[in-house]
XYZ file of C-alpha atoms in Angstrom:
494
model
C 33.423 -14.598 11.105
C 31.698 -15.703 8.005
C 29.451 -13.337 5.788
C 26.235 -14.960 5.907
C 22.759 -14.378 3.708
C 19.385 -15.068 5.963
C 19.318 -18.542 6.290
C 16.517 -21.157 5.962
C 15.256 -20.448 9.385
C 12.823 -23.217 8.831
C 15.350 -25.759 8.383
C 17.431 -24.943 10.699
C 15.009 -25.294 13.739
C 13.446 -28.662 12.224
C 16.939 -30.153 12.262
C 18.185 -29.292 15.703
C 19.587 -32.123 17.863
C 17.654 -32.859 21.210
C 18.395 -30.271 24.046
C 20.443 -33.954 25.984
C 22.934 -33.493 23.367
C 23.664 -30.015 23.168
C 27.009 -29.206 23.813
C 25.537 -25.775 25.786
C 23.187 -23.777 26.863
C 22.390 -22.589 23.460
C 22.978 -22.998 20.018
C 22.928 -20.197 16.874
C 23.032 -19.607 13.306
C 24.025 -16.226 11.494
C 21.213 -14.477 10.341
C 22.823 -11.773 8.446
C 26.323 -9.570 8.716
C 27.927 -7.279 6.594
C 31.579 -8.867 6.375
C 33.856 -11.188 7.845
C 35.331 -8.478 10.273
C 32.032 -7.044 11.282
C 29.497 -8.557 14.145
C 27.001 -10.804 12.855
C 22.810 -10.793 13.249
C 22.217 -14.563 15.196
C 19.113 -16.537 16.139
C 19.799 -18.240 18.546
C 17.754 -20.910 20.794
C 18.884 -21.300 24.418
C 17.521 -23.942 27.478
C 15.458 -21.742 30.337
C 16.921 -22.354 33.925
C 14.234 -22.989 35.800
C 11.748 -25.522 33.633
C 11.859 -28.006 30.512
C 11.679 -25.243 28.015
C 13.484 -23.206 25.402
C 12.900 -19.907 23.843
C 14.606 -17.861 20.519
C 16.827 -14.948 20.762
C 17.106 -12.153 17.811
C 21.035 -11.338 18.511
C 23.886 -8.746 17.964
C 26.656 -11.249 17.850
C 29.084 -8.955 20.058
C 31.915 -9.912 22.077
C 29.309 -9.517 24.576
C 26.281 -10.372 22.453
C 23.343 -8.271 23.269
C 19.638 -9.220 22.687
C 17.151 -7.688 20.487
C 14.086 -9.806 20.620
C 13.007 -12.713 22.339
C 10.366 -15.272 22.040
C 8.264 -16.524 24.349
C 9.367 -19.764 26.297
C 8.330 -23.009 24.568
C 7.524 -25.930 26.734
C 9.637 -28.815 25.526
C 7.684 -32.153 24.706
C 9.493 -34.983 26.560
C 7.700 -38.079 24.210
C 8.317 -36.284 20.815
C 11.740 -37.176 18.956
C 12.247 -34.017 17.827
C 12.857 -30.540 19.799
C 10.595 -28.645 17.566
C 7.240 -30.714 16.803
C 4.027 -29.864 15.376
C 2.713 -28.264 18.099
C 5.363 -25.947 18.681
C 5.736 -24.408 15.656
C 1.990 -22.841 15.185
C 2.561 -21.443 18.470
C 6.031 -19.990 17.168
C 4.359 -18.262 14.265
C 1.466 -16.881 16.578
C 4.424 -15.413 18.193
C 6.353 -13.960 15.657
C 2.777 -12.776 13.712
C 1.595 -10.727 17.214
C 5.118 -9.343 17.492
C 5.545 -7.691 13.990
C 1.295 -6.060 14.509
C 3.141 -4.880 18.097
C 5.318 -2.278 15.504
C 2.305 -0.911 14.144
C -0.204 2.023 15.748
C -2.652 0.266 16.867
C -2.285 -2.093 20.697
C -6.256 -3.250 19.670
C -5.374 -7.068 20.353
C -7.494 -8.605 17.172
C -7.917 -12.564 17.712
C -6.195 -14.866 15.312
C -5.941 -18.773 14.552
C -3.034 -20.302 12.036
C -4.222 -22.857 9.526
C -3.600 -26.393 9.631
C 0.074 -26.856 8.718
C -0.896 -29.299 6.265
C -3.424 -26.949 4.135
C -0.463 -24.737 3.420
C 1.786 -26.251 0.375
C 4.637 -23.643 0.864
C 4.122 -22.918 4.774
C 8.059 -23.139 4.998
C 8.241 -20.282 2.516
C 5.752 -18.660 4.602
C 7.103 -19.634 7.910
C 10.264 -17.883 6.558
C 8.434 -14.830 4.784
C 7.074 -14.078 8.550
C 10.691 -14.155 10.836
C 12.202 -11.986 7.804
C 9.413 -9.494 8.361
C 9.927 -9.758 12.339
C 13.773 -9.313 11.742
C 13.676 -6.545 9.488
C 11.586 -4.583 11.949
C 13.591 -5.589 14.806
C 16.907 -4.421 12.970
C 15.258 -0.974 12.163
C 14.574 -0.260 15.760
C 16.837 -2.275 17.876
C 20.142 -3.192 16.078
C 23.230 -1.050 16.813
C 24.246 1.257 14.061
C 27.682 -1.156 13.719
C 25.648 -3.936 11.633
C 22.169 -2.182 11.027
C 22.611 -0.752 7.995
C 24.071 -3.741 5.932
C 21.688 -6.192 7.566
C 18.699 -4.052 6.848
C 19.990 -4.311 3.132
C 20.133 -7.113 2.785
C 16.819 -7.845 4.838
C 15.037 -5.247 2.734
C 16.356 -7.785 -0.860
C 15.102 -10.989 0.986
C 11.440 -9.457 1.904
C 11.455 -8.470 -2.098
C 12.477 -11.231 -3.694
C 10.059 -13.255 -5.406
C 9.620 -16.621 -3.336
C 8.688 -13.856 -0.302
C 6.157 -12.005 -2.091
C 4.495 -14.861 -3.259
C 4.799 -16.297 0.279
C 3.404 -12.767 1.690
C 0.234 -13.139 -0.957
C -0.213 -16.609 0.902
C -0.092 -15.423 4.557
C -2.539 -12.186 4.192
C -5.246 -14.733 2.834
C -4.789 -16.126 5.782
C -4.600 -13.778 8.117
C -7.447 -12.307 6.372
C -8.247 -8.315 5.027
C -8.194 -6.338 9.106
C -5.086 -7.989 9.320
C -3.401 -7.534 6.638
C -3.932 -3.847 7.186
C -2.262 -3.742 10.534
C 0.688 -6.219 9.184
C 1.001 -3.721 6.146
C 0.767 -0.518 8.435
C 3.415 -2.071 10.626
C 6.125 -3.139 8.145
C 5.149 0.429 5.942
C 5.688 2.974 8.964
C 9.412 1.133 9.976
C 9.609 1.217 5.682
C 9.200 4.861 6.533
C 11.603 5.222 9.647
C 14.346 4.191 7.520
C 13.641 6.316 4.323
C 13.319 9.129 6.538
C 16.856 8.616 8.264
C 18.701 7.879 5.316
C 17.559 11.462 3.435
C 18.521 13.018 6.993
C 22.075 11.696 5.531
C 21.266 12.217 2.146
C 21.962 8.366 1.105
C 18.759 7.668 -1.185
C 16.734 4.489 -0.841
C 15.725 2.727 -4.202
C 12.045 0.448 -2.311
C 10.033 -1.971 -4.342
C 6.733 0.224 -5.553
C 4.506 -0.770 -4.203
C 6.098 -2.074 -0.929
C 3.141 -5.063 -0.753
C 0.335 -5.857 -4.104
C -0.975 -8.577 -5.251
C -3.892 -9.920 -7.795
C -6.739 -12.806 -7.946
C -8.973 -14.126 -10.210
C -11.892 -15.782 -9.116
C -15.914 -16.285 -9.449
C -16.403 -13.288 -11.667
C -13.939 -11.121 -10.134
C -10.138 -9.744 -11.010
C -9.061 -7.626 -7.815
C -5.933 -6.068 -7.409
C -4.709 -5.037 -3.705
C -1.872 -2.158 -3.332
C -0.232 -0.491 -0.509
C 2.764 1.698 -0.651
C 3.920 4.736 2.117
C 3.567 7.767 0.402
C 7.532 8.385 0.807
C 8.119 5.467 -1.217
C 6.662 6.997 -4.006
C 8.735 8.740 -7.184
C 8.679 12.436 -6.834
C 6.951 13.794 -9.617
C 6.756 17.628 -9.480
C 6.921 19.991 -6.405
C 7.298 23.737 -5.435
C 10.430 23.333 -3.674
C 11.983 21.625 -0.556
C 9.614 21.954 2.360
C 11.606 23.414 5.095
C 8.470 22.848 7.649
C 9.789 19.917 9.362
C 6.466 19.543 10.909
C 4.626 19.472 7.689
C 6.610 16.955 5.892
C 6.109 14.559 9.272
C 2.356 14.616 8.408
C 3.298 14.228 4.587
C 5.717 11.130 5.169
C 4.014 9.014 7.576
C 0.328 8.268 5.292
C 0.184 5.316 2.781
C -1.987 4.784 0.160
C -4.072 1.798 0.291
C -5.505 0.388 -3.019
C -8.586 -1.792 -4.122
C -9.109 -2.298 -7.932
C -12.002 -4.371 -8.822
C -13.193 -5.595 -12.317
C -16.018 -7.990 -12.922
C -15.619 -10.304 -15.815
C -17.866 -12.329 -17.689
C -16.789 -14.987 -20.554
C -19.618 -15.402 -23.033
C -19.186 -18.008 -25.835
C -20.545 -16.783 -29.080
C -21.109 -19.109 -32.719
C -18.321 -17.969 -34.087
C -15.999 -16.216 -31.165
C -16.075 -15.798 -27.458
C -16.326 -12.695 -25.820
C -14.626 -11.720 -22.662
C -15.791 -8.839 -20.898
C -14.954 -6.635 -18.154
C -16.139 -3.915 -16.001
C -15.585 -1.903 -13.234
C -16.761 -2.597 -9.854
C -15.266 -1.072 -7.780
C -11.815 1.262 -7.104
C -11.145 2.679 -3.902
C -8.547 4.977 -2.686
C -7.519 5.589 0.444
C -4.547 7.719 1.770
C -4.548 6.233 5.938
C -2.352 7.674 8.337
C 0.526 5.263 9.636
C 0.860 6.502 13.203
C -1.912 7.551 16.089
C -3.731 10.586 15.996
C -1.550 11.809 19.044
C 1.864 11.721 17.646
C 0.488 13.184 14.393
C -0.669 16.638 16.656
C 2.560 15.991 18.674
C 5.175 16.242 16.032
C 3.567 17.134 12.633
C 0.638 19.174 11.611
C -2.335 16.811 11.972
C -3.713 13.993 10.059
C -5.761 15.885 7.500
C -2.317 17.639 5.989
C -1.889 14.341 3.223
C -2.025 13.650 -0.059
C -5.029 12.899 -2.160
C -5.251 10.867 -5.011
C -5.275 13.238 -8.426
C -5.340 10.818 -11.315
C -5.500 7.081 -11.797
C -4.225 5.285 -15.247
C -5.080 1.646 -15.811
C -3.675 -0.788 -18.563
C -5.667 -4.115 -19.269
C -3.648 -6.009 -21.850
C -3.731 -9.857 -22.692
C -0.862 -11.257 -22.551
C -0.797 -13.880 -25.530
C -2.912 -12.108 -28.194
C -2.563 -14.814 -30.796
C -6.077 -15.585 -30.068
C -7.305 -11.849 -29.918
C -9.818 -10.703 -33.136
C -10.827 -7.235 -31.793
C -11.181 -4.774 -28.500
C -14.299 -2.849 -28.176
C -14.782 -0.263 -25.735
C -17.222 2.066 -23.678
C -17.838 6.049 -24.214
C -15.856 8.329 -21.795
C -17.689 10.268 -18.881
C -18.861 13.633 -20.470
C -17.419 16.301 -18.134
C -19.640 19.887 -19.124
C -19.643 22.828 -17.223
C -22.527 22.255 -14.918
C -23.092 26.251 -14.552
C -22.469 29.289 -15.895
C -23.790 32.336 -15.053
C -23.375 36.218 -15.344
C -25.303 38.207 -12.870
C -25.045 42.172 -13.177
C -26.897 44.733 -10.867
C -27.009 48.770 -11.108
C -29.175 50.609 -8.104
C -29.955 53.831 -7.859
C -31.476 56.566 -5.792
C -32.447 60.316 -5.573
C -33.254 62.055 -2.355
C -36.081 64.760 -2.946
C -36.874 67.801 -1.926
C -34.740 69.344 1.014
C -31.392 67.920 -1.034
C -30.152 65.854 -3.622
C -28.048 63.017 -4.109
C -27.466 60.397 -5.814
C -26.418 56.729 -5.145
C -25.211 54.153 -8.120
C -23.908 51.069 -7.418
C -22.960 48.524 -9.837
C -21.356 44.638 -9.653
C -20.594 41.344 -12.022
C -20.509 37.802 -10.330
C -19.887 34.589 -12.477
C -20.031 31.482 -11.458
C -18.413 28.240 -13.257
C -18.607 24.704 -11.724
C -16.790 21.628 -13.455
C -17.205 17.910 -12.337
C -13.992 17.122 -10.653
C -13.345 13.740 -11.885
C -13.598 12.828 -15.805
C -12.947 9.078 -17.119
C -11.650 8.057 -20.027
C -11.647 5.125 -22.521
C -9.448 4.393 -25.552
C -7.544 1.304 -26.655
C -3.777 0.951 -27.747
C -3.703 -2.252 -30.172
C -5.486 -5.076 -27.676
C -5.001 -2.887 -24.456
C -7.946 -1.125 -22.992
C -6.675 2.076 -21.261
C -8.748 3.401 -18.227
C -7.970 7.238 -16.707
C -9.867 9.023 -14.282
C -8.159 12.962 -13.745
C -9.293 15.439 -10.916
C -9.512 19.030 -12.156
C -9.806 22.153 -10.866
C -12.734 23.461 -10.504
C -11.656 26.660 -10.289
C -9.414 26.524 -13.665
C -10.398 23.627 -15.266
C -6.614 22.066 -15.542
C -5.749 18.942 -14.173
C -4.398 18.925 -10.811
C -1.762 16.032 -11.282
C 0.121 18.164 -13.687
C -0.472 22.092 -12.883
C 0.050 24.162 -9.659
C -2.299 25.824 -7.882
C -1.953 29.858 -8.074
C -0.665 31.958 -5.185
C -4.254 33.692 -5.484
C -5.584 30.455 -5.029
C -3.352 29.510 -2.327
C -4.389 32.099 -0.382
C -8.096 31.796 -0.536
C -10.177 30.562 1.869
C -12.756 29.084 -0.405
C -10.624 27.674 -2.893
C -11.800 23.583 -3.321
C -8.952 22.070 -2.185
C -8.996 24.270 1.047
C -10.806 22.222 3.883
C -11.330 19.556 1.028
C -12.486 16.566 3.603
C -15.477 18.696 5.452
C -16.279 20.707 2.781
C -20.407 19.554 1.189
C -18.906 19.752 -2.516
C -15.668 17.769 -1.822
C -14.443 15.558 -4.388
C -13.388 12.961 -1.687
C -14.737 10.558 0.993
C -14.413 12.426 5.019
C -11.296 10.073 4.990
C -9.584 11.543 2.433
C -9.835 8.603 -0.411
C -12.458 8.076 -3.602
C -14.414 5.452 -4.386
C -15.651 4.912 -7.787
C -18.366 2.188 -8.562
C -19.484 0.624 -11.625
C -23.069 2.382 -12.688
C -20.565 5.800 -13.389
C -18.706 4.376 -15.962
C -21.006 2.884 -18.958
C -20.976 -0.939 -20.152
C -17.088 -1.660 -19.671
C -14.389 -3.324 -22.414
C -15.003 -6.533 -24.876
C -12.296 -8.968 -26.223
C -13.761 -10.885 -29.101
C -11.238 -14.457 -29.123
C -11.292 -16.645 -31.166
C -13.478 -19.678 -31.050
C -10.422 -22.563 -30.631
C -9.115 -20.813 -27.648
C -12.230 -22.244 -25.637
C -10.790 -24.054 -22.697
C -7.202 -22.145 -22.552
C -6.731 -20.097 -19.713
C -6.077 -16.755 -21.026
C -2.678 -14.414 -18.815
C -4.027 -10.403 -18.495
C -1.705 -8.224 -17.410
C -2.695 -5.055 -15.232
C -0.644 -2.336 -15.123
C -1.117 1.133 -13.529
C -0.269 4.759 -11.978
C -1.797 6.290 -9.670
C -0.913 9.997 -9.084
C -1.279 11.203 -5.354
C -0.651 15.130 -5.040
C -0.795 17.745 -2.070
C -2.261 20.774 -1.511
C -2.790 23.206 1.973
C -5.843 22.160 3.312
C -5.787 24.347 6.883
C -2.257 24.585 7.015
C -1.134 28.250 6.089
C 2.544 26.767 3.626
C 2.641 27.769 0.184
C 4.168 23.917 -0.337
C 2.680 21.568 -3.368
C 4.066 18.317 -4.503
C 2.567 15.397 -6.764
C 4.046 11.878 -6.572
C 3.495 8.246 -8.630
C 3.023 4.674 -7.639
C 3.223 2.081 -11.011
C 1.966 -1.252 -10.325
C 2.148 -4.052 -12.431
C 0.239 -7.328 -11.497
C -0.735 -10.636 -13.752
C -4.530 -12.182 -13.673
C -5.871 -15.350 -15.246
C -9.096 -16.229 -16.773
C -9.936 -19.773 -17.936
C -12.129 -19.742 -21.116
C -15.309 -22.059 -20.217
């Protein structure tokens, strides 16, 4: 058997001959195979017995083929010269998308529509991406071990390729944000399962980081959206390897979901052009990938999870020939908001029958820091934006320090019950929201007037740190992980 590498599914199904010309009841193509001596993973199309219709299958091609996935049956259009006509493709596409979503933790069905084929210039690439995504999930959950490892490696490389990433962004735009979240969670819980499995046999896996992200620039807005399972993020520090499998389950089966939005404005001056950027919204959430019942059954609950502890963003004009200068606003102050020291002495004398003296002395002090500090700085023509979370007791940065043993045991430490206390530095769901009214006037680049009318390219690079300190669970384990990302956005100077 020849080795095959994820052929073009779109071209194959559109070049299928009419059923009347088939020499057998089915036709198949190789999707991927590890070697010429190993079984391959095949896509098959077969006739149904009772009606003029057909269906697709993903098969493990052993001597007795094993069906891993089967589509809905599709009615054969006897008037069409082609086996797969324009009416069949949207139905097949919906079948593929629905089955990808079924692998997620939500069973709620959300109605959606497939756009007209002629409205998407690269519909072929989008279709192939959807098929590869479903094949990847089927391979993780259904494939026999003989073909699983090699095919997963091939599929992972295909899904992280540049054409697939571009097709994924186009697909998400047409599905909408709600289905986008469900789609990504279905894919990322599968990735998490695969990484957990490989870690158990000490076989590391290098994953794209983040697994899915995109950027867009429109109507005065820059937006970067990113998703990444916590287990796929780089480990920066750890107290030790945790021997608590239930805690590790809770920590592993969460993902980071982030939205970074900037407002931008182009203003033409007499001798130069001002390109201004200000923070609109920065939102980070750590969201569970499995349902709450499974999290309680196999883990220690969904409240034991990482929290954002540091964010670093860099905004750089890629071609700087026309850039004259850069200006930034001031960083936020982080003063001690409250310092108090109270000393008390109490005494009493009892007369006349007896004499007794009672003295009590006490001293208490309080200190409170603003938990999040924002800083702006400049390196060349790059604007650096940084947010740091501080331990309000010690004043140290959380992402670069470890909690003391005393604070881990103290029931009123700020990170204990951190999603329910009144003075928490997070939302109740465990995320953060930074709005523009907190962070000054933003950043300005002065650009040469001769650049008017051109489209300039900006690079957005970032790092996000997630830290775990125990919330309600009794443990001394703590760790910090980091995600790095890079996206490109464009501005037309008009």
